[in-house]
Each structure stands twice: as C-alpha cells, then as structure tokens.
Amino acid sequence: MNGFTFPEEFLWGASTSAFQVEGGAAEGGKGPATTDRGPGRPGISDNRVASDFYHHWREDIELMAELGIDVYRMGFSWSRIMPDATGEPNPEGLAFYDAVIDRLLEKDIEPLVTLYHFECPQVLVDAFGGWKSRRMIDAYLRYAEVCFRHFKGRVKRWVTVNEQLIATAAPDNTGDDERDPRRRQKNTYQMSYHVALAEHRAIALLRSIDPDASIGPVCAMQVVYPRSSSSGDILAAMNAEEMLQNYLLDLSVRGTVSPYVSFYLKREGFAPAVEPGDAEVLASSRPDFLGVNYYFSSCARERVEPIRFDRFPPWSGGDFELCDNPCASSTEWMANGIDPLGLRIGMRRLYDRYQLPMIVTENGMALSEELSSDGKVDDPYRIDYLAQHIAEVGELVREGYPVLGYCVWSLMDLCSSHQGFAKRYGLVFVDRTDTDVKECRRVRKSSFFWYQQVIENRGLPDRS
Ligand code: BG6
C-alpha cells in the first residue's frame, strides 16, 4: 500500500484523553475524579500531573500544527467542567476548554471531543455509586447538555463514551468497591446498561441542540481468532467477540442485544435491571459514526474448565478462554501480538454489522523509552508499526469502506491507563518518569517527523 494517496477529505489526527495528559488536578476548580491517582500506588504514575497539558497546551497545539494534523481527538474532564453534584458548571473549567478549542480552531485543527474517557467524578461515586445507579444517566446528560450548548458550532464531532468495555469493568475507573467477583461482574453489566441508556439520550439531546454536529461511541475493537480450526474453538472466538464487543456496540448502535448475549446474562444471573420505557430509549437514536481503537488482536479456544469470575479483567471469563496466538509477534508491552491485518479484518466486520462510517480513534505502539545522550528519541519500531497499520487503513479506503480518518495514539507520551510513564506511545516524548515529574519538557521523536511527512504526502512513502 505504499504509494497510495488517501483522499483529500481523509482526516489525519492524533489522540489523547483528559485524565492521561491534563494534570492540573487541583487547579481551576476541578473536582476529584476516580482517575486522580496520587503517588504511592505502585506501578501507576501520578495522574495529578500527567503530561501537564494543563500548563503546556499552547506549546502542544503548536506541535500539533507543526505536525499538520487535521483533527485532535481529545477528552473533556467531566470533573473539571462539573466539579460537584449540583449540576452547575465550573466557569474556570469551561474557560480552560474555550481557550484550547479556540486555539485549535485558529490553527485549523478540528477538535473531536470525548465526553467520557474512564474518568468518573468522585462526588457522584460517593453520592450514589456512579454508573451503578440510574441517577448517573441524568448527571451525564446534564454534563453533556452543558457541553453541547457551550461548544455548539465549535465542536462538530463528539464521542459519547470511550471503550465501554474498560470504562465499566475496571474498578479504578468506576470507583466500584465490590469485592465479591460475581456481584462485581453483575455490577459491570448493570453499569454498561446505564451507559447505553445515557448514550442514546445524549445522541437525541445533541440532535435537538446542534443538529449539524455528529456523535458516536468509541469501541475497543476486538478481533478474536479461533486457536484452531476446530468448531469448538471457532464458537469460542465468536462468543468472545459477542461478549467483549458486540454486546456493547449492539446496545450503543441498535439498542438491543443478541439472543446469545441475553441467554448468557440470564444464565449467569447478570442480566441488568430494566425499567419500563428503556427499550424505547434504546431504540430512539442511532450514532453517526463508530470510533475504533485497535492495538492488537486476540485468540480464544474452547473452555474446558468452569468459568472463573475472580480473574481480572472481569470480562475475560465467559464461554471462551483467551489464549496466546502463535501467529502474532509480541513485544514487552504488546503481549497479545502485533497484527496489522487484524485492523482491516475487524473494521470490515464492524461495517458489515453496523453500516456506519468509521474513524480510527486510537492505534499505536507502546515502548519503554528514554532520551539518548544527545537528547533525542529514535523510534523506528513505532514508525514500522504505524506504517503497517496505516497501510491496512489505506486498503480499506481502496476497497470502498467509509473510513473518515486515522488518529495515532498518542500525540505525546502520557500516563498509560495502568502502567504509567514506563509505557510510552507518543510521537512527542514527555520528559518525566513515574517518580519524578521534572518539567515535562517536550521532545519530538523521529516518528513525529515521519508522520508529518505521511500527512503532507497524504500517504505512506513509496518504498518500491
Ligand atoms: C485504550 C484507552 O484502551 O488503550 C486509552 O482508550 C489507553 O486510554 C490505551 O491508554 C492504551 O492502553 P494502556 O493500558 O497501555 O494505557
């Protein structure tokens, strides 16, 4: 696919999320959030500073402009905009995002804004248990309404929720302190159900406030291969895709779940509590696009042992067993194996099921990196990874699939969701470690200059 020129309207972008880059946890009237993790938690760096975007945003937007991106996929911090449970917005929080959004627009960079990326306001967890309660739906809608009205005409594309799978399964994000594995699992499904109701109501709300804007969910795309060609392994891989992806997207897009999912949830006692009128809400709207996050594929085989619900992540238990894929090459941080073709396979499946335009909202390569003695970061392995995945996106475009754009994860090094700054994805190096935040100086990696060329040429360099 080297030499293929992407269409003029294809969006080249880079991604981050609020809690992973912003920092400024105690500034600008921000309230506490589940993701504000201070020092002292082994293996997890201090999110309260993160990449210090809160103080470096002007410089970071200059870097984005230099890179040449069309779209910056960013997040709003709910607890910065709505710091308490009153439902009243924080003027300083809105002013921060006003400044960021206005500067992006001045630089001709479209903000693609995620409303909810793992970060749950702690006050709402303390008040009623966060997403475990239906009250969270109204709280989310109030937050969404404030954002839709305030940024109307400036933000034209919204993401409802990033990766429901992780957003509702990781207790670090949800604030759920349930210890009993089965009850915790039940809570997870109840939370996803509430998230889906909130998403559909938010879509309808946006249509009434700003009909010119578009909105959609971002999924953690699952490409699950059977470990062998035995029918038991094939069914296991299907079950895994149903439970790890289709279940959630079916709720977000179609407002229903498949007979298998419904059967499984009832069989295990995990079916969420439903109220009259829910089915109408779920059927009342359809997103405009699907955001796709993809890092690697997975592999599953037939389950022989009984399901264990005490393993983490909680959703890894089901009528399947996740296992190694002997065909994929793994690295320290990409343990499942790197599989560029999986991106094409997964997106074709998504299109076949949902017929929605898609945008790659996250794709990138994690490594532990340091500055060299001459103050640089040379990352040919990342360039290789990105080139192979962009080539597959190019194939999808050539085949006629509606792919709106591609965003690298991540614009800059940020706090990995569980491994802190030991695990880096950025095109821009952020000079800090897990234990020493230093000044968070920005240093362009070689992948930055490479991606700049890709954007300028609207495609990969021709190596033939
Ligand atoms: C996605 C998330 O799950 O993967 C990001 O949307 C996350 O927030 C990314 O950082 C990579 O995962 P990790 O665990 O390496 O940070």
Tab-separated table of C-alpha atoms and ligand atoms in Angstrom:
chain	number	residue	atom	x	y	z
A	1	MET	CA	0.000	0.000	0.000
A	2	ASN	CA	2.980	2.304	-0.142
A	3	GLY	CA	2.354	4.980	-2.732
A	4	PHE	CA	-1.452	5.061	-2.204
A	5	THR	CA	-2.772	8.618	-1.929
A	6	PHE	CA	-5.553	8.992	0.596
A	7	PRO	CA	-8.498	11.197	-0.441
A	8	GLU	CA	-8.341	14.925	0.298
A	9	GLU	CA	-11.160	14.695	2.883
A	10	PHE	CA	-9.468	11.893	4.886
A	11	LEU	CA	-8.695	13.183	8.380
A	12	TRP	CA	-5.210	12.710	9.791
A	13	GLY	CA	-5.101	13.012	13.519
A	14	ALA	CA	-3.598	12.247	16.890
A	15	SER	CA	-5.277	11.316	20.163
A	16	THR	CA	-5.076	11.786	23.898
A	17	SER	CA	-7.559	11.709	26.764
A	18	ALA	CA	-8.072	14.248	29.516
A	19	PHE	CA	-7.004	12.254	32.579
A	20	GLN	CA	-3.926	10.872	30.809
A	21	VAL	CA	-2.430	14.207	29.721
A	22	GLU	CA	-4.058	17.085	31.516
A	23	GLY	CA	-2.826	17.125	35.081
A	24	GLY	CA	-3.775	20.306	36.965
A	25	ALA	CA	-5.817	18.066	39.244
A	26	ALA	CA	-6.083	20.635	41.998
A	27	GLU	CA	-6.312	23.691	39.742
A	28	GLY	CA	-9.026	25.701	38.032
A	29	GLY	CA	-11.755	24.490	40.369
A	30	LYS	CA	-11.569	20.885	39.177
A	31	GLY	CA	-13.305	18.352	41.388
A	32	PRO	CA	-11.821	14.980	42.341
A	33	ALA	CA	-12.165	12.050	39.947
A	34	THR	CA	-11.639	8.305	40.179
A	35	THR	CA	-8.655	8.715	37.858
A	36	ASP	CA	-6.835	11.297	40.012
A	37	ARG	CA	-4.296	8.827	41.318
A	38	GLY	CA	-1.661	10.290	43.505
A	39	PRO	CA	1.806	8.929	44.171
A	40	GLY	CA	2.144	5.829	46.299
A	41	ARG	CA	0.214	3.428	44.112
A	42	PRO	CA	2.853	1.004	42.934
A	43	GLY	CA	3.280	0.868	39.174
A	44	ILE	CA	0.957	3.751	38.461
A	45	SER	CA	2.324	7.215	37.976
A	46	ASP	CA	0.887	10.414	39.270
A	47	ASN	CA	-2.094	11.338	37.118
A	48	ARG	CA	-2.485	14.526	39.035
A	49	VAL	CA	0.273	15.970	36.854
A	50	ALA	CA	0.145	13.513	33.920
A	51	SER	CA	1.801	15.194	30.892
A	52	ASP	CA	0.940	18.611	32.315
A	53	PHE	CA	-1.111	19.612	29.269
A	54	TYR	CA	-2.889	21.996	31.651
A	55	HIS	CA	0.214	24.196	31.592
A	56	HIS	CA	1.726	23.182	28.233
A	57	TRP	CA	-1.351	23.340	25.981
A	58	ARG	CA	-0.188	26.335	23.938
A	59	GLU	CA	3.092	24.633	23.130
A	60	ASP	CA	1.285	21.347	22.457
A	61	ILE	CA	-1.076	22.966	19.964
A	62	GLU	CA	1.951	24.498	18.220
A	63	LEU	CA	3.346	20.973	17.949
A	64	MET	CA	0.044	19.711	16.510
A	65	ALA	CA	0.098	22.492	13.917
A	66	GLU	CA	3.698	21.679	13.033
A	67	LEU	CA	2.749	18.023	12.684
A	68	GLY	CA	-0.018	19.067	10.292
A	69	ILE	CA	-2.928	17.111	11.819
A	70	ASP	CA	-6.497	17.838	10.713
A	71	VAL	CA	-8.104	16.536	13.885
A	72	TYR	CA	-7.135	16.374	17.544
A	73	ARG	CA	-9.062	13.656	19.330
A	74	MET	CA	-9.115	14.896	22.909
A	75	GLY	CA	-11.190	14.463	26.024
A	76	PHE	CA	-13.018	16.795	28.344
A	77	SER	CA	-12.661	16.116	32.031
A	78	TRP	CA	-16.168	15.809	33.474
A	79	SER	CA	-14.914	16.718	36.937
A	80	ARG	CA	-13.256	19.903	35.600
A	81	ILE	CA	-16.483	21.040	33.967
A	82	MET	CA	-18.851	19.785	36.706
A	83	PRO	CA	-16.775	19.572	39.892
A	84	ASP	CA	-19.618	18.856	42.302
A	85	ALA	CA	-23.004	17.198	42.406
A	86	THR	CA	-25.034	20.399	41.922
A	87	GLY	CA	-25.104	20.100	38.138
A	88	GLU	CA	-23.739	23.637	37.811
A	89	PRO	CA	-20.754	24.073	35.515
A	90	ASN	CA	-17.460	25.471	36.708
A	91	PRO	CA	-16.729	28.682	34.732
A	92	GLU	CA	-12.961	28.185	35.070
A	93	GLY	CA	-13.232	24.674	33.654
A	94	LEU	CA	-15.224	25.871	30.658
A	95	ALA	CA	-12.784	28.769	30.174
A	96	PHE	CA	-9.867	26.316	30.001
A	97	TYR	CA	-11.542	24.330	27.229
A	98	ASP	CA	-12.669	27.552	25.488
A	99	ALA	CA	-9.048	28.591	25.217
A	100	VAL	CA	-7.921	25.158	23.979
A	101	ILE	CA	-10.748	24.772	21.442
A	102	ASP	CA	-10.395	28.327	20.131
A	103	ARG	CA	-6.674	27.938	19.636
A	104	LEU	CA	-7.186	24.603	17.842
A	105	LEU	CA	-9.707	26.218	15.509
A	106	GLU	CA	-7.353	29.131	14.840
A	107	LYS	CA	-4.806	26.548	13.749
A	108	ASP	CA	-7.369	24.778	11.538
A	109	ILE	CA	-7.398	21.681	13.717
A	110	GLU	CA	-10.779	20.107	14.368
A	111	PRO	CA	-11.399	19.094	17.984
A	112	LEU	CA	-13.031	15.656	18.197
A	113	VAL	CA	-14.126	15.614	21.820
A	114	THR	CA	-14.735	12.578	24.027
A	115	LEU	CA	-17.167	13.329	26.833
A	116	TYR	CA	-16.311	10.294	28.937
A	117	HIS	CA	-12.938	8.558	28.883
A	118	PHE	CA	-12.669	6.413	32.041
A	119	GLU	CA	-12.818	9.435	34.352
A	120	CYS	CA	-15.703	9.377	36.799
A	121	PRO	CA	-16.372	12.340	39.107
A	122	GLN	CA	-15.672	11.075	42.626
A	123	VAL	CA	-18.576	13.083	44.103
A	124	LEU	CA	-21.010	11.048	42.022
A	125	VAL	CA	-19.421	7.790	43.135
A	126	ASP	CA	-19.653	8.927	46.756
A	127	ALA	CA	-23.212	10.216	46.380
A	128	PHE	CA	-24.844	7.226	44.679
A	129	GLY	CA	-22.235	4.765	43.388
A	130	GLY	CA	-21.602	6.315	39.960
A	131	TRP	CA	-22.706	4.207	36.976
A	132	LYS	CA	-24.198	1.537	39.262
A	133	SER	CA	-27.103	3.917	39.757
A	134	ARG	CA	-29.602	5.182	37.184
A	135	ARG	CA	-29.070	8.634	38.673
A	136	MET	CA	-25.804	8.695	36.744
A	137	ILE	CA	-27.749	8.876	33.480
A	138	ASP	CA	-29.230	12.246	34.407
A	139	ALA	CA	-25.900	13.511	35.715
A	140	TYR	CA	-24.212	12.554	32.424
A	141	LEU	CA	-26.985	14.194	30.411
A	142	ARG	CA	-26.696	17.407	32.360
A	143	TYR	CA	-22.927	17.420	31.704
A	144	ALA	CA	-23.492	16.619	28.012
A	145	GLU	CA	-26.075	19.387	27.725
A	146	VAL	CA	-23.691	21.952	29.201
A	147	CYS	CA	-21.016	20.883	26.701
A	148	PHE	CA	-23.317	20.714	23.670
A	149	ARG	CA	-24.734	24.186	24.328
A	150	HIS	CA	-21.472	25.853	25.296
A	151	PHE	CA	-19.380	24.473	22.407
A	152	LYS	CA	-22.136	24.483	19.772
A	153	GLY	CA	-20.683	25.354	16.370
A	154	ARG	CA	-17.113	24.885	17.598
A	155	VAL	CA	-17.127	21.157	18.366
A	156	LYS	CA	-18.679	19.382	15.407
A	157	ARG	CA	-17.925	15.774	16.354
A	158	TRP	CA	-18.494	14.255	19.785
A	159	VAL	CA	-17.710	10.877	21.301
A	160	THR	CA	-20.233	9.687	23.893
A	161	VAL	CA	-18.031	7.182	25.759
A	162	ASN	CA	-14.572	5.743	25.163
A	163	GLU	CA	-14.342	1.955	25.370
A	164	GLN	CA	-17.344	0.925	27.443
A	165	LEU	CA	-15.647	-2.422	27.936
A	166	ILE	CA	-12.891	-0.896	30.042
A	167	ALA	CA	-14.872	2.094	31.295
A	168	THR	CA	-17.263	-0.150	33.200
A	169	ALA	CA	-15.026	-3.115	34.046
A	170	ALA	CA	-12.039	-1.501	35.750
A	171	PRO	CA	-12.852	-0.628	39.381
A	172	ASP	CA	-10.088	2.018	39.210
A	173	ASN	CA	-12.273	3.881	36.746
A	174	THR	CA	-15.753	3.188	38.044
A	175	GLY	CA	-14.950	3.512	41.718
A	176	ASP	CA	-16.873	0.287	42.392
A	177	ASP	CA	-15.508	-1.252	45.570
A	178	GLU	CA	-17.467	-4.512	45.333
A	179	ARG	CA	-15.127	-7.411	46.204
A	180	ASP	CA	-17.350	-10.392	45.534
A	181	PRO	CA	-16.433	-11.494	41.969
A	182	ARG	CA	-19.944	-12.424	40.888
A	183	ARG	CA	-21.550	-9.314	42.306
A	184	ARG	CA	-18.794	-7.203	40.735
A	185	GLN	CA	-19.494	-8.829	37.383
A	186	LYS	CA	-23.197	-8.147	37.749
A	187	ASN	CA	-22.420	-4.522	38.556
A	188	THR	CA	-20.322	-4.272	35.399
A	189	TYR	CA	-23.238	-5.331	33.203
A	190	GLN	CA	-25.614	-3.032	35.048
A	191	MET	CA	-23.204	-0.135	34.527
A	192	SER	CA	-22.860	-0.828	30.796
A	193	TYR	CA	-26.607	-0.878	30.507
A	194	HIS	CA	-26.854	2.518	32.166
A	195	VAL	CA	-24.078	3.838	29.931
A	196	ALA	CA	-26.011	2.690	26.853
A	197	LEU	CA	-29.188	4.439	28.040
A	198	ALA	CA	-27.164	7.598	28.704
A	199	GLU	CA	-25.576	7.405	25.246
A	200	HIS	CA	-28.903	7.142	23.437
A	201	ARG	CA	-30.381	10.024	25.375
A	202	ALA	CA	-27.265	12.117	24.713
A	203	ILE	CA	-27.495	11.427	20.983
A	204	ALA	CA	-31.135	12.571	20.961
A	205	LEU	CA	-30.172	15.632	23.010
A	206	LEU	CA	-27.415	16.640	20.593
A	207	ARG	CA	-29.820	16.345	17.662
A	208	SER	CA	-32.117	18.850	19.393
A	209	ILE	CA	-29.344	21.276	20.418
A	210	ASP	CA	-26.980	21.154	17.452
A	211	PRO	CA	-28.346	19.172	14.503
A	212	ASP	CA	-25.226	19.940	12.450
A	213	ALA	CA	-22.933	18.107	14.869
A	214	SER	CA	-22.333	14.359	14.807
A	215	ILE	CA	-21.767	11.873	17.599
A	216	GLY	CA	-20.781	8.266	18.161
A	217	PRO	CA	-19.222	5.803	20.598
A	218	VAL	CA	-15.616	4.604	20.560
A	219	CYS	CA	-15.128	0.859	20.908
A	220	ALA	CA	-12.159	-1.230	21.960
A	221	MET	CA	-12.280	-3.218	18.720
A	222	GLN	CA	-11.997	-6.960	19.302
A	223	VAL	CA	-10.585	-9.221	16.647
A	224	VAL	CA	-10.662	-12.682	18.184
A	225	TYR	CA	-9.278	-15.604	16.202
A	226	PRO	CA	-10.013	-19.251	16.990
A	227	ARG	CA	-6.904	-21.043	18.313
A	228	SER	CA	-7.516	-23.861	15.808
A	229	SER	CA	-9.946	-24.790	13.084
A	230	SER	CA	-11.948	-26.996	15.480
A	231	SER	CA	-15.593	-25.980	15.656
A	232	GLY	CA	-15.317	-25.655	19.464
A	233	ASP	CA	-12.554	-23.049	19.107
A	234	ILE	CA	-14.462	-21.240	16.357
A	235	LEU	CA	-17.559	-20.977	18.534
A	236	ALA	CA	-15.409	-19.808	21.457
A	237	ALA	CA	-13.956	-16.991	19.321
A	238	MET	CA	-17.479	-15.983	18.281
A	239	ASN	CA	-18.601	-15.966	21.917
A	240	ALA	CA	-15.626	-13.831	22.879
A	241	GLU	CA	-16.407	-11.225	20.197
A	242	GLU	CA	-20.056	-11.241	21.271
A	243	MET	CA	-19.251	-10.598	24.936
A	244	LEU	CA	-16.268	-8.274	24.526
A	245	GLN	CA	-17.541	-6.133	21.694
A	246	ASN	CA	-20.857	-6.833	20.004
A	247	TYR	CA	-22.816	-6.848	23.238
A	248	LEU	CA	-21.752	-3.279	23.974
A	249	LEU	CA	-21.935	-1.944	20.412
A	250	ASP	CA	-25.284	-3.602	19.786
A	251	LEU	CA	-26.630	-1.651	22.756
A	252	SER	CA	-24.990	1.602	21.629
A	253	VAL	CA	-25.986	1.313	17.979
A	254	ARG	CA	-29.006	-0.972	17.646
A	255	GLY	CA	-30.363	-0.690	21.174
A	256	THR	CA	-30.742	-4.455	21.518
A	257	VAL	CA	-28.589	-7.454	22.365
A	258	SER	CA	-28.263	-10.766	20.552
A	259	PRO	CA	-30.188	-13.852	21.727
A	260	TYR	CA	-26.899	-15.459	22.815
A	261	VAL	CA	-25.916	-12.472	24.986
A	262	SER	CA	-29.339	-12.289	26.537
A	263	PHE	CA	-29.240	-16.045	27.258
A	264	TYR	CA	-25.729	-15.873	28.762
A	265	LEU	CA	-26.564	-12.936	31.048
A	266	LYS	CA	-29.685	-14.670	32.344
A	267	ARG	CA	-27.917	-17.997	32.766
A	268	GLU	CA	-25.203	-16.429	34.916
A	269	GLY	CA	-27.556	-14.146	36.854
A	270	PHE	CA	-26.005	-10.998	35.325
A	271	ALA	CA	-28.990	-9.632	33.404
A	272	PRO	CA	-29.301	-5.911	34.185
A	273	ALA	CA	-32.362	-4.457	35.873
A	274	VAL	CA	-34.577	-2.930	33.210
A	275	GLU	CA	-37.343	-0.348	33.608
A	276	PRO	CA	-40.434	0.342	31.529
A	277	GLY	CA	-39.612	2.726	28.699
A	278	ASP	CA	-35.950	1.649	28.423
A	279	ALA	CA	-36.481	-0.229	25.167
A	280	GLU	CA	-37.934	2.925	23.585
A	281	VAL	CA	-34.948	4.993	24.751
A	282	LEU	CA	-32.504	2.432	23.383
A	283	ALA	CA	-34.319	2.370	20.059
A	284	SER	CA	-34.707	6.144	19.857
A	285	SER	CA	-31.399	7.061	18.261
A	286	ARG	CA	-28.523	5.804	16.195
A	287	PRO	CA	-24.973	7.181	16.238
A	288	ASP	CA	-23.446	8.888	13.201
A	289	PHE	CA	-20.134	7.068	13.278
A	290	LEU	CA	-18.077	4.484	15.141
A	291	GLY	CA	-14.712	5.274	16.679
A	292	VAL	CA	-12.321	2.343	16.544
A	293	ASN	CA	-9.480	1.769	18.986
A	294	TYR	CA	-7.165	-1.016	17.917
A	295	TYR	CA	-3.790	-2.150	19.248
A	296	PHE	CA	-3.673	-5.931	18.740
A	297	SER	CA	-5.868	-8.937	18.075
A	298	SER	CA	-6.666	-11.811	20.449
A	299	CYS	CA	-7.136	-15.530	20.298
A	300	ALA	CA	-9.640	-17.827	22.020
A	301	ARG	CA	-10.182	-21.524	22.498
A	302	GLU	CA	-12.952	-23.737	23.774
A	303	ARG	CA	-13.390	-23.554	27.516
A	304	VAL	CA	-12.757	-26.805	29.329
A	305	GLU	CA	-12.605	-25.595	32.939
A	306	PRO	CA	-15.597	-23.932	34.620
A	307	ILE	CA	-15.715	-20.117	34.251
A	308	ARG	CA	-13.872	-18.220	36.967
A	309	PHE	CA	-15.205	-14.785	37.746
A	310	ASP	CA	-12.427	-13.824	40.133
A	311	ARG	CA	-9.872	-13.221	37.367
A	312	PHE	CA	-9.009	-9.774	36.060
A	313	PRO	CA	-10.143	-8.333	33.741
A	314	PRO	CA	-13.606	-9.471	34.807
A	315	TRP	CA	-14.874	-9.906	31.247
A	316	SER	CA	-12.163	-12.452	30.424
A	317	GLY	CA	-14.460	-15.115	31.903
A	318	GLY	CA	-17.155	-16.450	29.600
A	319	ASP	CA	-17.976	-19.245	27.169
A	320	PHE	CA	-14.458	-18.942	25.781
A	321	GLU	CA	-10.906	-18.912	27.054
A	322	LEU	CA	-8.453	-16.272	25.861
A	323	CYS	CA	-5.064	-17.726	24.894
A	324	ASP	CA	-1.833	-16.906	23.047
A	325	ASN	CA	-1.824	-16.599	19.288
A	326	PRO	CA	1.216	-18.410	17.889
A	327	CYS	CA	0.951	-16.396	14.641
A	328	ALA	CA	1.257	-12.934	16.207
A	329	SER	CA	4.579	-11.431	17.279
A	330	SER	CA	4.523	-9.999	20.767
A	331	THR	CA	6.672	-7.388	22.493
A	332	GLU	CA	7.055	-6.456	26.149
A	333	TRP	CA	4.065	-4.120	26.154
A	334	MET	CA	2.115	-5.600	23.257
A	335	ALA	CA	1.728	-9.040	24.795
A	336	ASN	CA	-1.172	-10.205	22.622
A	337	GLY	CA	0.883	-9.808	19.463
A	338	ILE	CA	1.055	-7.189	16.761
A	339	ASP	CA	-1.342	-7.836	13.909
A	340	PRO	CA	-1.847	-5.012	11.366
A	341	LEU	CA	-4.131	-7.083	9.149
A	342	GLY	CA	-6.389	-7.544	12.175
A	343	LEU	CA	-7.278	-3.864	11.860
A	344	ARG	CA	-8.719	-4.484	8.390
A	345	ILE	CA	-10.457	-7.694	9.453
A	346	GLY	CA	-12.065	-6.039	12.472
A	347	MET	CA	-13.208	-2.917	10.633
A	348	ARG	CA	-14.755	-4.922	7.827
A	349	ARG	CA	-16.677	-6.938	10.403
A	350	LEU	CA	-17.795	-3.753	12.152
A	351	TYR	CA	-19.037	-2.273	8.908
A	352	ASP	CA	-20.879	-5.445	7.960
A	353	ARG	CA	-22.689	-5.403	11.301
A	354	TYR	CA	-23.435	-1.693	11.723
A	355	GLN	CA	-23.080	0.072	8.352
A	356	LEU	CA	-21.716	3.202	9.954
A	357	PRO	CA	-18.800	5.382	8.867
A	358	MET	CA	-15.742	4.635	10.998
A	359	ILE	CA	-12.767	6.590	12.240
A	360	VAL	CA	-9.678	5.046	13.812
A	361	THR	CA	-9.564	6.949	17.079
A	362	GLU	CA	-6.603	5.090	18.608
A	363	ASN	CA	-3.776	2.988	17.191
A	364	GLY	CA	-0.224	2.997	18.408
A	365	MET	CA	2.802	1.181	19.739
A	366	ALA	CA	3.902	1.142	23.381
A	367	LEU	CA	7.526	1.034	24.461
A	368	SER	CA	9.707	1.993	27.363
A	369	GLU	CA	11.859	4.856	26.058
A	370	GLU	CA	14.463	7.292	27.295
A	371	LEU	CA	16.233	10.287	25.831
A	372	SER	CA	19.525	9.349	24.176
A	373	SER	CA	22.756	11.042	25.271
A	374	ASP	CA	22.236	13.647	22.517
A	375	GLY	CA	18.723	14.364	23.757
A	376	LYS	CA	16.756	12.512	21.042
A	377	VAL	CA	14.356	9.581	20.750
A	378	ASP	CA	14.728	7.462	17.652
A	379	ASP	CA	11.760	5.100	17.329
A	380	PRO	CA	11.914	3.120	14.060
A	381	TYR	CA	9.863	0.291	15.654
A	382	ARG	CA	6.952	2.731	16.140
A	383	ILE	CA	7.270	4.022	12.581
A	384	ASP	CA	7.131	0.457	11.378
A	385	TYR	CA	4.045	-0.331	13.448
A	386	LEU	CA	2.217	2.813	12.331
A	387	ALA	CA	3.176	2.316	8.668
A	388	GLN	CA	1.822	-1.236	8.657
A	389	HIS	CA	-1.467	-0.192	10.230
A	390	ILE	CA	-1.904	2.890	8.026
A	391	ALA	CA	-1.342	0.615	5.023
A	392	GLU	CA	-4.321	-1.509	6.137
A	393	VAL	CA	-6.458	1.613	6.560
A	394	GLY	CA	-5.466	2.543	3.007
A	395	GLU	CA	-6.626	-0.882	1.806
A	396	LEU	CA	-9.987	-0.360	3.479
A	397	VAL	CA	-10.362	3.004	1.769
A	398	ARG	CA	-9.426	1.468	-1.588
A	399	GLU	CA	-11.939	-1.317	-1.017
A	400	GLY	CA	-14.618	1.341	-0.531
A	401	TYR	CA	-15.217	1.193	3.236
A	402	PRO	CA	-16.219	4.568	4.705
A	403	VAL	CA	-13.197	5.358	6.877
A	404	LEU	CA	-13.244	9.019	7.857
A	405	GLY	CA	-9.757	9.238	9.309
A	406	TYR	CA	-6.938	7.852	11.378
A	407	CYS	CA	-5.622	9.085	14.739
A	408	VAL	CA	-2.344	7.922	16.241
A	409	TRP	CA	-2.354	7.070	19.920
A	410	SER	CA	-0.828	9.147	21.181
A	411	LEU	CA	0.159	12.670	20.287
A	412	MET	CA	2.525	12.796	23.242
A	413	ASP	CA	3.682	10.398	25.933
A	414	LEU	CA	1.018	10.122	28.581
A	415	CYS	CA	0.101	8.177	31.609
A	416	SER	CA	-0.733	4.703	30.336
A	417	SER	CA	-4.021	3.594	31.852
A	418	HIS	CA	-2.288	1.113	34.151
A	419	GLN	CA	1.460	1.258	33.559
A	420	GLY	CA	2.128	4.991	33.914
A	421	PHE	CA	5.095	6.551	32.096
A	422	ALA	CA	7.061	3.302	31.911
A	423	LYS	CA	4.923	2.567	28.851
A	424	ARG	CA	5.050	5.261	26.178
A	425	TYR	CA	3.041	5.693	22.982
A	426	GLY	CA	3.777	9.307	21.989
A	427	LEU	CA	5.048	10.932	18.808
A	428	VAL	CA	6.373	13.515	21.254
A	429	PHE	CA	8.476	12.460	24.239
A	430	VAL	CA	7.492	13.967	27.602
A	431	ASP	CA	10.498	14.236	29.853
A	432	ARG	CA	9.286	12.839	33.145
A	433	THR	CA	9.273	9.482	34.893
A	434	ASP	CA	6.782	7.786	37.169
A	435	THR	CA	8.530	9.122	40.208
A	436	ASP	CA	9.977	12.436	39.007
A	437	VAL	CA	7.688	14.768	37.063
A	438	LYS	CA	10.590	17.176	36.243
A	439	GLU	CA	9.360	19.881	33.841
A	440	CYS	CA	7.626	17.626	31.344
A	441	ARG	CA	9.744	19.039	28.526
A	442	ARG	CA	8.548	18.065	25.028
A	443	VAL	CA	10.946	16.411	22.559
A	444	ARG	CA	9.828	15.361	19.060
A	445	LYS	CA	10.617	11.696	18.335
A	446	SER	CA	11.630	10.519	14.862
A	447	SER	CA	8.073	9.162	14.424
A	448	PHE	CA	6.837	12.772	14.723
A	449	PHE	CA	8.809	13.816	11.633
A	450	TRP	CA	7.829	10.635	9.812
A	451	TYR	CA	4.089	11.159	10.478
A	452	GLN	CA	4.438	14.794	9.414
A	453	GLN	CA	5.626	13.527	6.000
A	454	VAL	CA	2.803	10.984	5.789
A	455	ILE	CA	0.261	13.754	6.379
A	456	GLU	CA	1.933	16.092	3.921
A	457	ASN	CA	2.001	13.409	1.210
A	458	ARG	CA	-1.449	12.070	2.195
A	459	GLY	CA	0.009	8.587	2.338
A	460	LEU	CA	2.967	6.384	3.092
A	461	PRO	CA	6.285	6.970	1.378
A	462	ASP	CA	6.739	4.792	-1.711
A	463	ARG	CA	9.444	2.308	-0.800
A	464	SER	CA	9.321	0.380	-4.079
B	1	BG6	C1	-7.261	2.361	25.253
B	1	BG6	C2	-7.646	3.584	26.000
B	1	BG6	O1	-7.803	1.310	25.966
B	1	BG6	O2	-5.936	1.978	25.192
B	1	BG6	C3	-6.510	4.502	26.369
B	1	BG6	O3	-8.669	4.281	25.366
B	1	BG6	C4	-5.315	3.673	26.761
B	1	BG6	O4	-6.927	5.357	27.393
B	1	BG6	C5	-4.893	2.857	25.562
B	1	BG6	O5	-4.236	4.430	27.247
B	1	BG6	C6	-3.649	2.022	25.765
B	1	BG6	O6	-3.778	1.215	26.893
B	1	BG6	P1	-2.743	1.309	28.103
B	1	BG6	O7	-3.277	0.404	29.128
B	1	BG6	O8	-1.456	0.881	27.544
B	1	BG6	O9	-2.722	2.741	28.530
